[in-house]
Structures are given as structure tokens and as C-alpha cells.
Short mmCIF file of C-alpha atoms in Angstrom, two decimals:
data_model
loop_
_atom_site.label_atom_id
_atom_site.label_comp_id
_atom_site.label_asym_id
_atom_site.label_seq_id
_atom_site.Cartn_x
_atom_site.Cartn_y
_atom_site.Cartn_z
CA UNK T 121 20.36 20.79 16.56
CA UNK T 122 21.52 20.35 20.14
CA UNK T 123 22.51 16.84 21.62
CA UNK T 124 19.44 17.21 23.76
CA UNK T 125 17.40 17.37 20.33
CA UNK T 126 19.35 14.18 18.94
CA UNK T 127 19.00 12.26 22.25
CA UNK T 128 14.90 12.89 21.54
CA UNK T 129 15.08 12.16 18.24
CA UNK T 130 16.84 8.70 19.09
CA UNK T 131 14.30 7.87 21.57
CA UNK T 132 11.53 9.23 19.31
CA UNK T 133 12.84 6.87 16.66
CA UNK T 134 12.77 3.68 18.80
CA UNK T 135 9.16 4.28 19.57
CA UNK T 136 8.44 4.76 15.53
CA UNK T 137 10.25 1.73 14.97
CA UNK T 138 8.28 -0.41 17.60
CA UNK T 139 4.69 1.57 16.73
CA UNK T 140 5.37 1.47 12.90
CA UNK T 141 5.73 -2.79 12.91
CA UNK T 142 3.47 -3.55 15.60
CA UNK T 143 0.64 -0.80 14.16
CA UNK T 144 1.74 0.93 10.93
CA UNK T 145 1.51 4.11 12.37
CA UNK T 146 4.96 5.02 12.53
CA UNK T 147 4.56 8.47 11.08
CA UNK T 148 1.97 9.50 13.90
CA UNK T 149 5.16 9.38 16.21
CA UNK T 150 8.31 10.20 13.82
CA UNK T 151 6.76 13.17 11.86
CA UNK T 152 5.32 15.16 14.62
CA UNK T 153 9.09 14.56 16.56
CA UNK T 154 11.00 16.31 13.63
CA UNK T 155 8.23 19.25 13.50
CA UNK T 156 9.39 19.57 17.59
CA UNK T 157 13.24 19.41 17.02
CA UNK T 158 12.11 22.80 14.44
CA UNK T 159 12.18 21.23 11.24
CA UNK T 160 9.63 22.87 8.42
CA UNK T 161 7.07 20.24 7.22
CA UNK T 162 8.56 19.41 3.93
CA UNK T 163 11.84 19.15 5.51
CA UNK T 164 10.12 16.72 8.22
CA UNK T 165 8.40 15.04 5.66
CA UNK T 166 11.18 14.32 3.39
CA UNK T 167 13.51 13.28 6.41
CA UNK T 168 10.62 10.86 8.01
CA UNK T 169 11.10 9.36 4.74
CA UNK T 170 14.37 8.65 4.57
CA UNK T 171 14.44 7.71 8.46
CA UNK T 172 11.69 4.97 8.21
CA UNK T 173 13.74 3.01 5.77
CA UNK T 174 15.54 1.79 9.13
CA UNK T 175 12.00 0.11 10.10
CA UNK T 176 11.78 -2.13 7.13
CA UNK T 177 15.37 -3.04 7.38
CA UNK T 178 15.43 -4.17 11.22
CA UNK T 179 12.35 -6.07 10.96
CA UNK T 180 13.40 -7.76 7.52
CA UNK T 181 16.58 -8.58 9.59
CA UNK T 182 14.34 -10.24 12.65
CA UNK T 183 11.94 -12.38 10.33
CA UNK T 184 13.78 -12.38 6.87
CA UNK T 185 13.30 -16.12 6.96
CA UNK T 186 9.67 -16.37 6.69
CA UNK T 187 9.46 -13.07 4.08
CA UNK T 188 12.01 -14.24 1.81
CA UNK T 189 10.03 -17.97 1.24
CA UNK T 190 7.48 -16.07 -0.93
CA UNK T 191 9.88 -15.93 -3.64
CA UNK T 192 8.56 -14.64 -7.18
CA UNK T 193 5.14 -13.08 -5.20
CA UNK T 194 7.33 -10.81 -3.07
CA UNK T 195 9.69 -9.79 -6.17
CA UNK T 196 6.72 -8.65 -8.21
CA UNK T 197 5.06 -7.12 -4.97
CA UNK T 198 8.78 -5.05 -4.46
CA UNK T 199 8.73 -3.84 -7.79
CA UNK T 200 5.10 -2.46 -7.30
CA UNK T 201 6.21 -0.76 -4.07
CA UNK T 202 9.62 0.80 -5.48
CA UNK T 203 7.71 1.87 -8.76
CA UNK T 204 5.08 3.48 -6.22
CA UNK T 205 7.22 5.07 -4.10
CA UNK T 206 9.28 6.45 -6.83
CA UNK T 207 6.08 8.40 -8.21
CA UNK T 208 5.21 9.39 -4.84
CA UNK T 209 8.56 11.21 -4.20
CA UNK T 210 8.16 12.77 -7.86
CA UNK T 211 4.77 14.31 -6.72
CA UNK T 212 5.91 15.45 -3.60
CA UNK T 213 8.71 17.28 -5.05
CA UNK T 214 6.74 18.26 -8.21
CA UNK T 215 3.34 19.62 -6.60
CA UNK T 216 1.79 21.55 -4.08
CA UNK T 217 1.70 20.29 -0.87
CA UNK T 218 -2.09 20.24 -0.42
CA UNK T 219 -3.12 18.39 -3.40
CA UNK T 220 -2.95 14.96 -2.25
CA UNK T 221 -3.35 15.54 1.45
CA UNK T 222 -6.87 16.49 0.92
CA UNK T 223 -8.15 12.94 0.09
CA UNK T 224 -5.76 11.27 2.62
CA UNK T 225 -7.84 11.44 6.00
CA UNK T 226 -10.42 9.97 3.86
CA UNK T 227 -8.24 6.69 2.53
CA UNK T 228 -6.61 5.90 6.03
CA UNK T 229 -10.09 6.01 7.63
CA UNK T 230 -11.69 4.08 4.81
CA UNK T 231 -8.42 1.51 5.58
CA UNK T 232 -9.22 1.66 9.34
CA UNK T 233 -12.85 0.73 8.77
CA UNK T 234 -11.98 -2.05 6.36
CA UNK T 235 -9.58 -3.06 9.29
CA UNK T 236 -12.16 -3.02 12.20
CA UNK T 237 -14.39 -5.00 9.80
CA UNK T 238 -12.34 -7.59 8.15
CA UNK T 239 -13.92 -10.61 10.14
CA UNK T 240 -17.37 -9.71 8.38
CA UNK T 241 -15.88 -9.06 5.05
CA UNK T 242 -13.85 -12.45 5.14
CA UNK T 243 -17.16 -14.09 6.27
CA UNK T 244 -19.12 -12.99 3.03
CA UNK T 245 -16.03 -13.77 0.80
CA UNK T 246 -15.59 -16.88 1.88
CA UNK T 247 -12.42 -18.72 1.36
CA UNK T 248 -11.84 -16.69 -2.01
CA UNK T 249 -8.61 -14.97 -2.33
CA UNK T 250 -8.19 -11.97 -4.42
CA UNK T 251 -4.34 -11.52 -4.62
CA UNK T 252 -4.23 -10.29 -8.04
CA UNK T 253 -5.68 -6.81 -6.67
CA UNK T 254 -2.38 -6.79 -4.39
CA UNK T 255 0.04 -5.63 -6.87
CA UNK T 256 -1.64 -2.75 -8.25
CA UNK T 257 -3.17 -2.22 -4.43
CA UNK T 258 1.06 -2.01 -3.56
CA UNK T 259 1.24 0.58 -6.23
CA UNK T 260 -1.01 3.00 -5.37
CA UNK T 261 -0.53 2.82 -1.81
CA UNK T 262 3.23 2.82 -2.23
CA UNK T 263 2.66 6.11 -4.05
CA UNK T 264 1.14 7.42 -1.02
CA UNK T 265 4.01 6.00 0.94
CA UNK T 266 6.90 7.84 -1.02
CA UNK T 267 4.39 11.06 -0.92
CA UNK T 268 3.77 11.09 2.94
CA UNK T 269 3.17 7.95 4.32
CA UNK T 270 1.24 8.37 7.43
CA UNK T 271 -1.20 5.77 7.81
CA UNK T 272 0.41 3.98 4.84
CA UNK T 273 0.82 0.65 7.24
CA UNK T 274 -3.00 0.61 8.05
CA UNK T 275 -3.77 0.44 4.42
CA UNK T 276 -1.50 -2.23 3.74
CA UNK T 277 -2.65 -4.30 6.83
CA UNK T 278 -6.17 -3.69 5.72
CA UNK T 279 -5.69 -4.68 2.08
CA UNK T 280 -3.63 -8.23 2.81
CA UNK T 281 -6.19 -9.07 5.63
CA UNK T 282 -9.32 -8.48 3.56
CA UNK T 283 -8.22 -9.64 0.12
CA UNK T 284 -5.80 -12.84 1.24
CA UNK T 285 -5.48 -15.62 3.88
CA UNK T 286 -2.49 -13.96 5.30
CA UNK T 287 -1.98 -14.12 9.26
CA UNK T 288 -1.65 -11.06 11.18
CA UNK T 289 1.99 -11.80 11.72
CA UNK T 290 2.84 -12.19 8.11
CA UNK T 291 0.54 -9.12 7.35
CA UNK T 292 2.75 -7.04 9.86
CA UNK T 293 6.33 -8.44 8.32
CA UNK T 294 4.91 -7.83 4.81
CA UNK T 295 3.88 -4.47 5.43
CA UNK T 296 7.06 -2.99 7.09
CA UNK T 297 8.98 -4.94 4.29
CA UNK T 298 7.20 -3.16 1.43
CA UNK T 299 7.04 0.04 3.12
CA UNK T 300 10.81 -0.02 3.39
CA UNK T 301 11.29 -0.59 -0.17
CA UNK T 302 8.94 1.90 -0.99
CA UNK T 303 10.67 4.62 1.26
CA UNK T 304 14.28 3.25 0.12
CA UNK T 305 13.31 4.05 -3.60
CA UNK T 306 11.60 7.45 -2.89
CA UNK T 307 14.44 8.44 0.02
CA UNK T 308 17.20 8.00 -2.37
CA UNK T 309 15.31 10.59 -4.72
CA UNK T 310 14.72 13.14 -1.60
CA UNK T 311 18.97 12.40 -0.71
CA UNK T 312 19.38 14.07 -4.42
CA UNK T 313 16.75 16.69 -4.53
CA UNK T 314 14.89 16.86 -1.46
CA UNK T 315 15.80 19.47 1.79
CA UNK T 316 16.78 16.15 3.82
CA UNK T 317 18.32 16.95 7.29
CA UNK T 318 20.76 13.99 7.39
CA UNK T 319 21.29 14.68 11.04
CA UNK T 320 17.70 14.56 12.20
CA UNK T 321 17.73 11.45 9.83
CA UNK T 322 20.37 9.61 11.10
CA UNK T 323 19.36 10.19 15.05
CA UNK T 324 15.96 9.02 13.96
CA UNK T 325 17.01 6.48 11.73
CA UNK T 326 18.99 4.74 14.23
CA UNK T 327 16.59 4.66 16.73
CA UNK T 328 14.02 3.19 14.34
CA UNK T 329 16.34 0.63 13.50
CA UNK T 330 16.69 -0.88 16.90
CA UNK T 331 12.49 -0.50 17.09
CA UNK T 332 11.92 -2.22 14.18
CA UNK T 333 13.89 -4.97 15.52
CA UNK T 334 12.26 -5.48 18.53
CA UNK T 335 8.58 -5.41 16.55
CA UNK T 336 8.73 -8.96 15.47
CA UNK T 337 8.96 -10.67 18.90
CA UNK T 338 6.39 -8.15 20.17
CA UNK T 339 3.89 -8.71 17.38
CA UNK T 340 4.10 -12.45 18.32
CA UNK T 341 2.31 -12.34 21.69
CA UNK T 342 -0.27 -10.31 21.20
CA UNK T 343 -3.70 -11.67 20.58
CA UNK T 344 -4.02 -11.01 16.48
CA UNK T 345 -7.82 -10.15 17.02
CA UNK T 346 -6.89 -7.39 19.89
CA UNK T 347 -3.87 -6.27 17.63
CA UNK T 348 -6.16 -5.68 14.58
CA UNK T 349 -8.99 -3.69 16.62
CA UNK T 350 -6.57 -1.73 18.04
CA UNK T 351 -4.52 -0.80 14.71
CA UNK T 352 -7.88 -0.15 13.36
CA UNK T 353 -8.76 2.31 16.23
CA UNK T 354 -5.43 4.16 16.02
CA UNK T 355 -5.92 4.57 12.14
CA UNK T 356 -9.34 6.48 12.95
CA UNK T 357 -7.31 8.52 15.10
CA UNK T 358 -4.80 9.29 12.75
CA UNK T 359 -7.47 10.11 10.03
CA UNK T 360 -9.18 12.57 12.29
CA UNK T 361 -5.63 14.03 13.25
CA UNK T 362 -4.82 14.43 9.67
CA UNK T 363 -8.15 15.98 8.62
CA UNK T 364 -7.60 18.36 11.50
CA UNK T 365 -4.00 19.46 10.76
#
């Protein structure tokens, strides 16, 4: 890997961190970047998961005060994310690559539609909240996050906005933290058993750490409705890309 490749990955990592925090679409930047510097699809996948841990670290470091006020609830959700990440990593290392990816475009597409329709859904739900759905949902989405992860952030945002009264800002930091937990435990497994390209992971992760740090201030000044619609449309585009690749 050349110096130019490493510089490219650092820049791509920064974009990954910002895009990942703001929209939940980190892998749409990072995964193609790893393929572009010559990694195989499997190596790019596991290297990408390792690198994306940095987005959660950067974002959490910037907005940790608000995040950790949740106490026991956050601990439960984190445990679900960790368990899901472990299952996803095992699935990736033990199952055929195409087995899970058949349903991925539909998951991302459905989440994107739910996100775009969120005001209508919440209007029908009224003031009701169904937080008991969230731990199970976090576990299931984290399985996908540990397995591949493209669009997992969109699914997290959709779930939290539809089934809880969380704001867009709070949803963004929760999504980044929970995906960071899922990616971290999966990354430990990949570090031992997977073909991680550590040079690429460090370069991409360095940029992603700074990008994740820059994410919270950006989200704070973007109108929530605009951000929700942008993420939903981006998610639909990602679902189409995943269906065609």
C-alpha cells in the first residue's frame, strides 16, 4: 500500500466519520474506499468494521455528557449491541457471504421509508412510547452491524425516532455510540480470526476519529426535519446500491 493510498484513506476516513455521525451512512464512504485501494471484499468488510469503531469513539468523546445521563437504560442497550455485534461477527466468519446480504437492501429500504414517514407514524401513535422494543431491536440491528453494517445507522435512527420520543440530536449520538459498541466487539473477533488489513484500518480509523469528533457540532446546527429527510433519501439510495452490487 502506497503513501498516496494511505493519504486517501485518511481523507476518506474523515468523510466517513462526518457522514457516519450525521447520516448513519458511514459505510457508503469507507467500504468503497477500501475496495479502491485494492482490498478484497471480505478484507474490506472486516477492516471497515474495525475502522468504524473510531467514529463512535470520536462522537462519544464530543457528546459524552448527554449520552451517559441515561445510566441503566444505556447499559442495557449497550449490552444488547455488544451481544449483537458478537453474533454478527460469528455469522460473517462462519457463513457464506451471500446468505445475509440478500435481505439487506430490503432492511435498509424499509428503515428509510419509516424514517421519511416518521411524523405520520408518530401522529398515529400519539404520545405513546414503546421503549421495550428498543433492546431487542438494538440486538438485531447490531447483528447486521457486526456482519456488514452498511445502513445500520439509518435503521437505528428510524427505530429510535419512531418508537421513542428521542430528538434527532439525541438519536444521532445514541446511534453512533451503539454502533461503536457493536463494531468494537466484532472488531475484537475479526482481529483474532479475520483478514484485517491493519495499515488500512489505522489510516481510515485516524480520519474517522476526527470526523466523528466533528459530527455533533454539525448535527446541532442542521434543522432536524431537513436532516431526517436527507438521511431517509440517502438510505433509499444506499438500499438501491446494495441491491445492484
